[in-house]
Amino acid sequence: MTDSLSVLTLFFFSIVVYSIPLLYGTVGEIMIEKSGSLNLGVEGTMAIGAVLGYIVGCRADSLFVGMMIAFISSALVGALFSFLTVTLQANQNVTGLTITTFGVALYYFIGNGLGNDWPQMGSAPRMVNSFSDMEIPLLSDIPGIGKIFFSHNIMVYIAVGIAVLCWIYLNTTTLGLELRAIGENPGAADSMGINIPLMKYIHIMVGSGIMGLGGLYMGLNMGGTFEGSNCWINGYGWISIALVIFVNWNPAMAVVGTFVFGFFNTLRVYSGSLASTFPGLLGWLGNIPAQFFSALPFIITLLILVVDSMRKNKKSGQPAAIGLNYYREDR
Amino acid sequence: MADGEYAIELRGISKTFGSIKANRNINLNLKKGEILALLGENGSGKTTLMNMLSGIYAPDSGSIFVDGKKVSISSPEDSVRLGIGMVHQHFKLVEAFSCADNIWAGVLNKGILLKKDRYKEVEDFAAKFGFTVDAKKQVSLMSVSEKQTLEILKVLYNGARVIILDEPTAVLTIQETRKLFDVLRKMKEQGHSIIIITHKLNEVMEISDRVAVLRKGEYIDTVKTSETDEKKLTELMVGHKVDLNIERGELRKTTPLLEIRDLTIRGDEGSIAVEGLNFYIRGGEMLGVAGIAGSGQKELCEAIAGLRPVEKGSIVHKGKNIAGLSPKTIFAQGIAFSFIPEDRLGMGLAPSLSIVDNVILKKYKKGKGPFVDRKTGRKEAAAIVKDYEVVTPSIDTPVRRLSGGNVQKVLLGREINSSPNVIVTAYAVRGLDIHSSYMVYDILNEQKKKGVGILFVGEDLDVMMALCDKIMVMCHGRLMGVVHAAKTNKEELGLMMTGALDLTSKSGKTAGIASDSALTMEEWERGPEPAEEVDDDE
């Protein structure tokens, strides 16, 4: 009984672990989309934040430095996106796809270029130490729940903190109100005297920076090894974009929404042990090929998009002017 | 603050868009505490000029003085800081926000946190000006006049002393307009200076102290309202003498062309928009449709054109039922459709295509093989531009670059060029200036003379009473009665529009059913035969 309980606890613990990169990506994208911009470059932005943050973090042997670099480098990618779409009025979809291609390619370029010089996580003991799980006093003593929710590494708490802060920012501050006004109706926002280019630049950069943190988290979580054929981000950026729709552009809801996705991802890893621990109830899980579980998050994404398109909800959080460039003198 | 006579002075303002000279060397001044009407035909540069005051456009040359001091307005924020507020023709509101949030988003220096008491604050502020508003109501649920009230509140809340209103009455009912004018007078008493753009001369005479006139991007003159009249103003605006009487085309009616029986249509939200409607139009007759905005006029027009499914009932054209057929088939029967929505570009024209392409749009299948017949298209486009006096640099100019009135002329011209036998036209003169409006009336009268049946959905009761033969009144999608335009009056129509007077059951016979119908009683009972669908690969 203790054994099966610990398997379950570990399963739910892992759900949290796997959902966090999606949370970073989703919250970052929400901040960008709320400003009326649709950035399809999440995958690439995360890849750049991941690879640069990881390498510099290892070299400096500091998680804090790694996070700073991940945030700044991704924010610079966001600045590039802003320059192209806000200043030069380029098409947002094409620009976003370009950034994804560019970011993932840069990831491989740096990884392959470094070859044997690729820093191993073991070479940065202090960084590893900062990333290790820490138990929150008192809360982590709660049986079951304590292990599942309150004994994670610092970046898990930071992710949830950012999500909550973003919700507060969007819904209770005047700047948040101005940001939402831009996303809904830039023409109206402009006539109210809101500085649209400035607001867009800031929020696209901050949102991209948040994504970069998610990329770094993935890299660290996967042990920091560079595989020539597989990017750390592995499609999580794309799922984040779909999740934005799933959670209805609400950063607080994103915490719950990403948890659902983390569940399917964790199923892939734990289907075997779940099947052997509960042969009666979950034994069938063992007969399903692993490839199916790998595909599951994407299948679910597809289903969510279909269901969401069919839903006729008036209370959609989608900014009305999303994806449209704004030019004041256009007529 | 320098205390001059003028709140705003414009000197030598010019602005060009590409090759269009929207404003040329304009001088204009606004006295403190006055209401100045800005008058001009469509495309004469009124909105462009005002947009330079509100910071949307930057002038190419010239200078702006506020309270006697030279200022530069390079963004809407500058404009707000200078105490200038503009109520745009197309409202600049965030539909998803509440009333209070729309105001708050535009407040300068509002601190970091959104205060909870902002709703009460807005309501209290509104009360000071005699408005009652629900600060928590979302804009998407508001009526047009509520939205306008909000726009005015927004401007006042930001402490504007100069208020510009761009065609504020174009979408208001008579009662709402009266209310708006009371508000404007009150604002004037409190020392605000107001510029109002409107095409309705009676409103200019009623509300303004002085009138400034623009013509084709140039400043003509400013006159005192008390020393002028509608005729003189029109002459200033158009540049030559104009006859201000609307002529009712001679009535030479024939058998019913279009008969509508028991028609029920659902609106966008799925609720019933038109219910059990009966009416008919004869050839050579113009039937006006009056009703408060949103009483089912739009849905009715769309259903006739085949753009909206019919829930129940029939639309019989020359004895054949066309209800539920494709728009193409209906068009091929000779039913032309021109609907001018509030944003003008929404229906019928592709904004980024040239005039030529838009003219070709409805007959592209008529070319040789897969190729489009551009030569005929160019010829037709040139003819429309010439006949309807469309102001445009060339026939290759994208339609969205034209001013609103000119866009409408292109649409109407194209529809009439298809030589229809029924014309469904909704809000044909929405936002048009006097001169253009009269041109549209003339065009319609000419079509009527040719035996075309016209359904004229309008807003201005005076116009409909003068122009149409009969007027049918709708209220909440139901027929309130059909009256002879020459025998009715505004009060009767107004009562019917609000549903207080129902004439459908009064006269004994059912209203809206022709005695000499194209179909016999049995044929109606059996259900009218549908018209033949036009093959798609014609």
PDB file of C-alpha atoms in Angstrom, chain B residues 75-234:
ATOM      1  CA  SER B  75      -0.098  62.373 -30.925  1.00  0.00           C
ATOM      2  CA  PRO B  76      -3.554  61.935 -29.402  1.00  0.00           C
ATOM      3  CA  GLU B  77      -1.916  62.256 -26.003  1.00  0.00           C
ATOM      4  CA  ASP B  78      -0.763  65.797 -26.861  1.00  0.00           C
ATOM      5  CA  SER B  79      -4.278  66.606 -27.902  1.00  0.00           C
ATOM      6  CA  VAL B  80      -5.757  65.305 -24.651  1.00  0.00           C
ATOM      7  CA  ARG B  81      -3.232  67.311 -22.648  1.00  0.00           C
ATOM      8  CA  LEU B  82      -4.230  70.465 -24.511  1.00  0.00           C
ATOM      9  CA  GLY B  83      -7.839  69.883 -23.510  1.00  0.00           C
ATOM     10  CA  ILE B  84      -9.104  68.862 -26.945  1.00  0.00           C
ATOM     11  CA  GLY B  85     -11.468  65.921 -27.129  1.00  0.00           C
ATOM     12  CA  MET B  86     -13.007  64.353 -30.188  1.00  0.00           C
ATOM     13  CA  VAL B  87     -16.082  62.178 -30.526  1.00  0.00           C
ATOM     14  CA  HIS B  88     -15.358  60.232 -33.659  1.00  0.00           C
ATOM     15  CA  GLN B  89     -17.937  59.317 -36.239  1.00  0.00           C
ATOM     16  CA  HIS B  90     -16.996  55.671 -35.818  1.00  0.00           C
ATOM     17  CA  PHE B  91     -16.893  55.296 -32.075  1.00  0.00           C
ATOM     18  CA  LYS B  92     -13.517  54.595 -30.554  1.00  0.00           C
ATOM     19  CA  LEU B  93     -14.669  52.328 -27.760  1.00  0.00           C
ATOM     20  CA  VAL B  94     -13.434  49.015 -26.438  1.00  0.00           C
ATOM     21  CA  GLU B  95     -16.464  46.749 -26.863  1.00  0.00           C
ATOM     22  CA  ALA B  96     -15.326  44.263 -24.235  1.00  0.00           C
ATOM     23  CA  PHE B  97     -14.885  46.912 -21.517  1.00  0.00           C
ATOM     24  CA  SER B  98     -17.419  48.401 -19.187  1.00  0.00           C
ATOM     25  CA  CYS B  99     -18.419  52.034 -19.461  1.00  0.00           C
ATOM     26  CA  ALA B 100     -16.146  53.055 -16.584  1.00  0.00           C
ATOM     27  CA  ASP B 101     -13.149  51.128 -17.899  1.00  0.00           C
ATOM     28  CA  ASN B 102     -13.449  52.819 -21.262  1.00  0.00           C
ATOM     29  CA  ILE B 103     -13.203  56.136 -19.509  1.00  0.00           C
ATOM     30  CA  TRP B 104     -10.444  55.053 -17.172  1.00  0.00           C
ATOM     31  CA  ALA B 105      -8.199  53.640 -19.859  1.00  0.00           C
ATOM     32  CA  GLY B 106      -7.912  57.140 -21.243  1.00  0.00           C
ATOM     33  CA  VAL B 107      -7.352  59.045 -18.021  1.00  0.00           C
ATOM     34  CA  LEU B 108      -3.869  60.506 -17.725  1.00  0.00           C
ATOM     35  CA  ASN B 109      -1.952  60.129 -14.441  1.00  0.00           C
ATOM     36  CA  LYS B 110      -4.418  57.708 -12.940  1.00  0.00           C
ATOM     37  CA  GLY B 111      -2.068  55.972 -10.543  1.00  0.00           C
ATOM     38  CA  ILE B 112      -1.126  52.327 -10.520  1.00  0.00           C
ATOM     39  CA  LEU B 113      -4.098  50.442  -9.178  1.00  0.00           C
ATOM     40  CA  LEU B 114      -7.569  50.380 -10.681  1.00  0.00           C
ATOM     41  CA  LYS B 115      -9.762  51.740  -7.954  1.00  0.00           C
ATOM     42  CA  LYS B 116     -12.932  49.897  -7.052  1.00  0.00           C
ATOM     43  CA  ASP B 117     -14.890  53.112  -6.665  1.00  0.00           C
ATOM     44  CA  ARG B 118     -14.305  54.083 -10.293  1.00  0.00           C
ATOM     45  CA  TYR B 119     -17.830  53.005 -11.184  1.00  0.00           C
ATOM     46  CA  LYS B 120     -19.408  55.339  -8.673  1.00  0.00           C
ATOM     47  CA  GLU B 121     -17.018  58.117  -9.596  1.00  0.00           C
ATOM     48  CA  VAL B 122     -18.013  57.867 -13.253  1.00  0.00           C
ATOM     49  CA  GLU B 123     -21.708  57.799 -12.426  1.00  0.00           C
ATOM     50  CA  ASP B 124     -21.389  60.830 -10.164  1.00  0.00           C
ATOM     51  CA  PHE B 125     -19.445  62.670 -12.825  1.00  0.00           C
ATOM     52  CA  ALA B 126     -22.063  61.831 -15.423  1.00  0.00           C
ATOM     53  CA  ALA B 127     -24.810  63.087 -13.158  1.00  0.00           C
ATOM     54  CA  LYS B 128     -23.145  66.504 -13.068  1.00  0.00           C
ATOM     55  CA  PHE B 129     -23.871  66.844 -16.784  1.00  0.00           C
ATOM     56  CA  GLY B 130     -27.339  65.425 -16.501  1.00  0.00           C
ATOM     57  CA  PHE B 131     -26.521  61.960 -17.813  1.00  0.00           C
ATOM     58  CA  THR B 132     -27.641  58.767 -16.160  1.00  0.00           C
ATOM     59  CA  VAL B 133     -25.300  55.936 -17.004  1.00  0.00           C
ATOM     60  CA  ASP B 134     -24.709  52.415 -15.800  1.00  0.00           C
ATOM     61  CA  ALA B 135     -20.944  52.473 -15.296  1.00  0.00           C
ATOM     62  CA  LYS B 136     -20.716  48.694 -15.176  1.00  0.00           C
ATOM     63  CA  LYS B 137     -22.535  48.083 -18.450  1.00  0.00           C
ATOM     64  CA  GLN B 138     -20.382  46.556 -21.152  1.00  0.00           C
ATOM     65  CA  VAL B 139     -20.133  48.600 -24.355  1.00  0.00           C
ATOM     66  CA  SER B 140     -21.125  45.690 -26.581  1.00  0.00           C
ATOM     67  CA  LEU B 141     -24.524  45.694 -24.863  1.00  0.00           C
ATOM     68  CA  MET B 142     -25.088  49.416 -25.321  1.00  0.00           C
ATOM     69  CA  SER B 143     -27.335  51.125 -27.844  1.00  0.00           C
ATOM     70  CA  VAL B 144     -25.879  53.606 -30.287  1.00  0.00           C
ATOM     71  CA  SER B 145     -26.958  56.587 -28.242  1.00  0.00           C
ATOM     72  CA  GLU B 146     -25.562  55.102 -25.045  1.00  0.00           C
ATOM     73  CA  LYS B 147     -22.252  54.619 -26.815  1.00  0.00           C
ATOM     74  CA  GLN B 148     -22.283  58.209 -27.907  1.00  0.00           C
ATOM     75  CA  THR B 149     -23.061  59.401 -24.409  1.00  0.00           C
ATOM     76  CA  LEU B 150     -20.089  57.392 -23.225  1.00  0.00           C
ATOM     77  CA  GLU B 151     -17.854  58.965 -25.876  1.00  0.00           C
ATOM     78  CA  ILE B 152     -18.884  62.430 -24.743  1.00  0.00           C
ATOM     79  CA  LEU B 153     -18.379  61.509 -21.093  1.00  0.00           C
ATOM     80  CA  LYS B 154     -14.943  60.160 -21.905  1.00  0.00           C
ATOM     81  CA  VAL B 155     -13.965  63.445 -23.455  1.00  0.00           C
ATOM     82  CA  LEU B 156     -15.413  65.506 -20.602  1.00  0.00           C
ATOM     83  CA  TYR B 157     -13.828  63.309 -17.950  1.00  0.00           C
ATOM     84  CA  ASN B 158     -10.446  64.059 -19.419  1.00  0.00           C
ATOM     85  CA  GLY B 159     -11.125  67.733 -18.827  1.00  0.00           C
ATOM     86  CA  ALA B 160     -11.570  68.719 -22.458  1.00  0.00           C
ATOM     87  CA  ARG B 161     -12.556  72.341 -23.009  1.00  0.00           C
ATOM     88  CA  VAL B 162     -12.727  72.008 -26.772  1.00  0.00           C
ATOM     89  CA  ILE B 163     -15.010  69.253 -27.977  1.00  0.00           C
ATOM     90  CA  ILE B 164     -15.228  68.081 -31.551  1.00  0.00           C
ATOM     91  CA  LEU B 165     -18.172  65.941 -32.667  1.00  0.00           C
ATOM     92  CA  ASP B 166     -17.939  64.261 -36.049  1.00  0.00           C
ATOM     93  CA  GLU B 167     -21.423  63.621 -37.443  1.00  0.00           C
ATOM     94  CA  PRO B 168     -22.880  62.810 -34.032  1.00  0.00           C
ATOM     95  CA  THR B 169     -26.479  62.783 -35.222  1.00  0.00           C
ATOM     96  CA  ALA B 170     -25.999  60.474 -38.215  1.00  0.00           C
ATOM     97  CA  VAL B 171     -27.015  57.444 -36.176  1.00  0.00           C
ATOM     98  CA  LEU B 172     -29.429  59.034 -33.698  1.00  0.00           C
ATOM     99  CA  THR B 173     -33.203  59.210 -33.697  1.00  0.00           C
ATOM    100  CA  ILE B 174     -34.943  62.579 -33.550  1.00  0.00           C
ATOM    101  CA  GLN B 175     -35.536  62.302 -29.811  1.00  0.00           C
ATOM    102  CA  GLU B 176     -31.938  61.312 -29.165  1.00  0.00           C
ATOM    103  CA  THR B 177     -30.700  64.201 -31.278  1.00  0.00           C
ATOM    104  CA  ARG B 178     -32.829  66.607 -29.273  1.00  0.00           C
ATOM    105  CA  LYS B 179     -31.328  65.234 -26.083  1.00  0.00           C
ATOM    106  CA  LEU B 180     -27.818  65.561 -27.469  1.00  0.00           C
ATOM    107  CA  PHE B 181     -28.420  69.188 -28.397  1.00  0.00           C
ATOM    108  CA  ASP B 182     -29.614  69.939 -24.871  1.00  0.00           C
ATOM    109  CA  VAL B 183     -26.376  68.486 -23.592  1.00  0.00           C
ATOM    110  CA  LEU B 184     -24.350  70.550 -26.046  1.00  0.00           C
ATOM    111  CA  ARG B 185     -26.118  73.738 -24.981  1.00  0.00           C
ATOM    112  CA  LYS B 186     -25.421  72.894 -21.363  1.00  0.00           C
ATOM    113  CA  MET B 187     -21.768  72.308 -22.151  1.00  0.00           C
ATOM    114  CA  LYS B 188     -21.620  75.618 -23.942  1.00  0.00           C
ATOM    115  CA  GLU B 189     -23.068  77.373 -20.886  1.00  0.00           C
ATOM    116  CA  GLN B 190     -20.309  75.852 -18.815  1.00  0.00           C
ATOM    117  CA  GLY B 191     -17.726  77.438 -21.096  1.00  0.00           C
ATOM    118  CA  HIS B 192     -16.862  74.606 -23.427  1.00  0.00           C
ATOM    119  CA  SER B 193     -16.154  75.360 -27.072  1.00  0.00           C
ATOM    120  CA  ILE B 194     -17.683  72.940 -29.525  1.00  0.00           C
ATOM    121  CA  ILE B 195     -17.111  72.050 -33.155  1.00  0.00           C
ATOM    122  CA  ILE B 196     -19.844  69.943 -34.689  1.00  0.00           C
ATOM    123  CA  ILE B 197     -19.731  68.303 -38.094  1.00  0.00           C
ATOM    124  CA  THR B 198     -23.117  67.479 -39.570  1.00  0.00           C
ATOM    125  CA  HIS B 199     -24.767  67.229 -42.951  1.00  0.00           C
ATOM    126  CA  LYS B 200     -28.203  68.083 -41.688  1.00  0.00           C
ATOM    127  CA  LEU B 201     -28.723  71.762 -42.343  1.00  0.00           C
ATOM    128  CA  ASN B 202     -31.719  72.077 -40.057  1.00  0.00           C
ATOM    129  CA  GLU B 203     -29.488  70.927 -37.213  1.00  0.00           C
ATOM    130  CA  VAL B 204     -26.834  73.437 -38.179  1.00  0.00           C
ATOM    131  CA  MET B 205     -29.411  76.201 -38.035  1.00  0.00           C
ATOM    132  CA  GLU B 206     -30.724  74.972 -34.713  1.00  0.00           C
ATOM    133  CA  ILE B 207     -27.575  74.410 -32.718  1.00  0.00           C
ATOM    134  CA  SER B 208     -24.695  76.493 -34.064  1.00  0.00           C
ATOM    135  CA  ASP B 209     -23.535  80.062 -33.462  1.00  0.00           C
ATOM    136  CA  ARG B 210     -21.348  80.230 -36.535  1.00  0.00           C
ATOM    137  CA  VAL B 211     -20.822  78.017 -39.557  1.00  0.00           C
ATOM    138  CA  ALA B 212     -17.495  77.351 -41.261  1.00  0.00           C
ATOM    139  CA  VAL B 213     -17.648  75.929 -44.769  1.00  0.00           C
ATOM    140  CA  LEU B 214     -15.075  73.776 -46.550  1.00  0.00           C
ATOM    141  CA  ARG B 215     -15.233  72.832 -50.184  1.00  0.00           C
ATOM    142  CA  LYS B 216     -12.918  70.328 -51.881  1.00  0.00           C
ATOM    143  CA  GLY B 217     -10.258  70.654 -49.203  1.00  0.00           C
ATOM    144  CA  GLU B 218     -10.313  74.436 -49.162  1.00  0.00           C
ATOM    145  CA  TYR B 219     -11.632  76.878 -46.632  1.00  0.00           C
ATOM    146  CA  ILE B 220     -14.465  78.963 -48.081  1.00  0.00           C
ATOM    147  CA  ASP B 221     -15.894  81.175 -45.356  1.00  0.00           C
ATOM    148  CA  THR B 222     -17.253  81.425 -41.840  1.00  0.00           C
ATOM    149  CA  VAL B 223     -20.675  82.989 -41.416  1.00  0.00           C
ATOM    150  CA  LYS B 224     -22.921  83.785 -38.466  1.00  0.00           C
ATOM    151  CA  THR B 225     -25.784  81.327 -38.276  1.00  0.00           C
ATOM    152  CA  SER B 226     -28.238  84.101 -37.518  1.00  0.00           C
ATOM    153  CA  GLU B 227     -27.316  85.859 -40.740  1.00  0.00           C
ATOM    154  CA  THR B 228     -27.707  82.916 -43.083  1.00  0.00           C
ATOM    155  CA  ASP B 229     -30.181  80.240 -44.134  1.00  0.00           C
ATOM    156  CA  GLU B 230     -30.124  76.692 -45.457  1.00  0.00           C
ATOM    157  CA  LYS B 231     -30.126  77.798 -49.062  1.00  0.00           C
ATOM    158  CA  LYS B 232     -27.173  80.149 -48.675  1.00  0.00           C
ATOM    159  CA  LEU B 233     -25.197  77.518 -46.786  1.00  0.00           C
ATOM    160  CA  THR B 234     -25.793  74.937 -49.469  1.00  0.00           C
TER     161      THR B 234
END
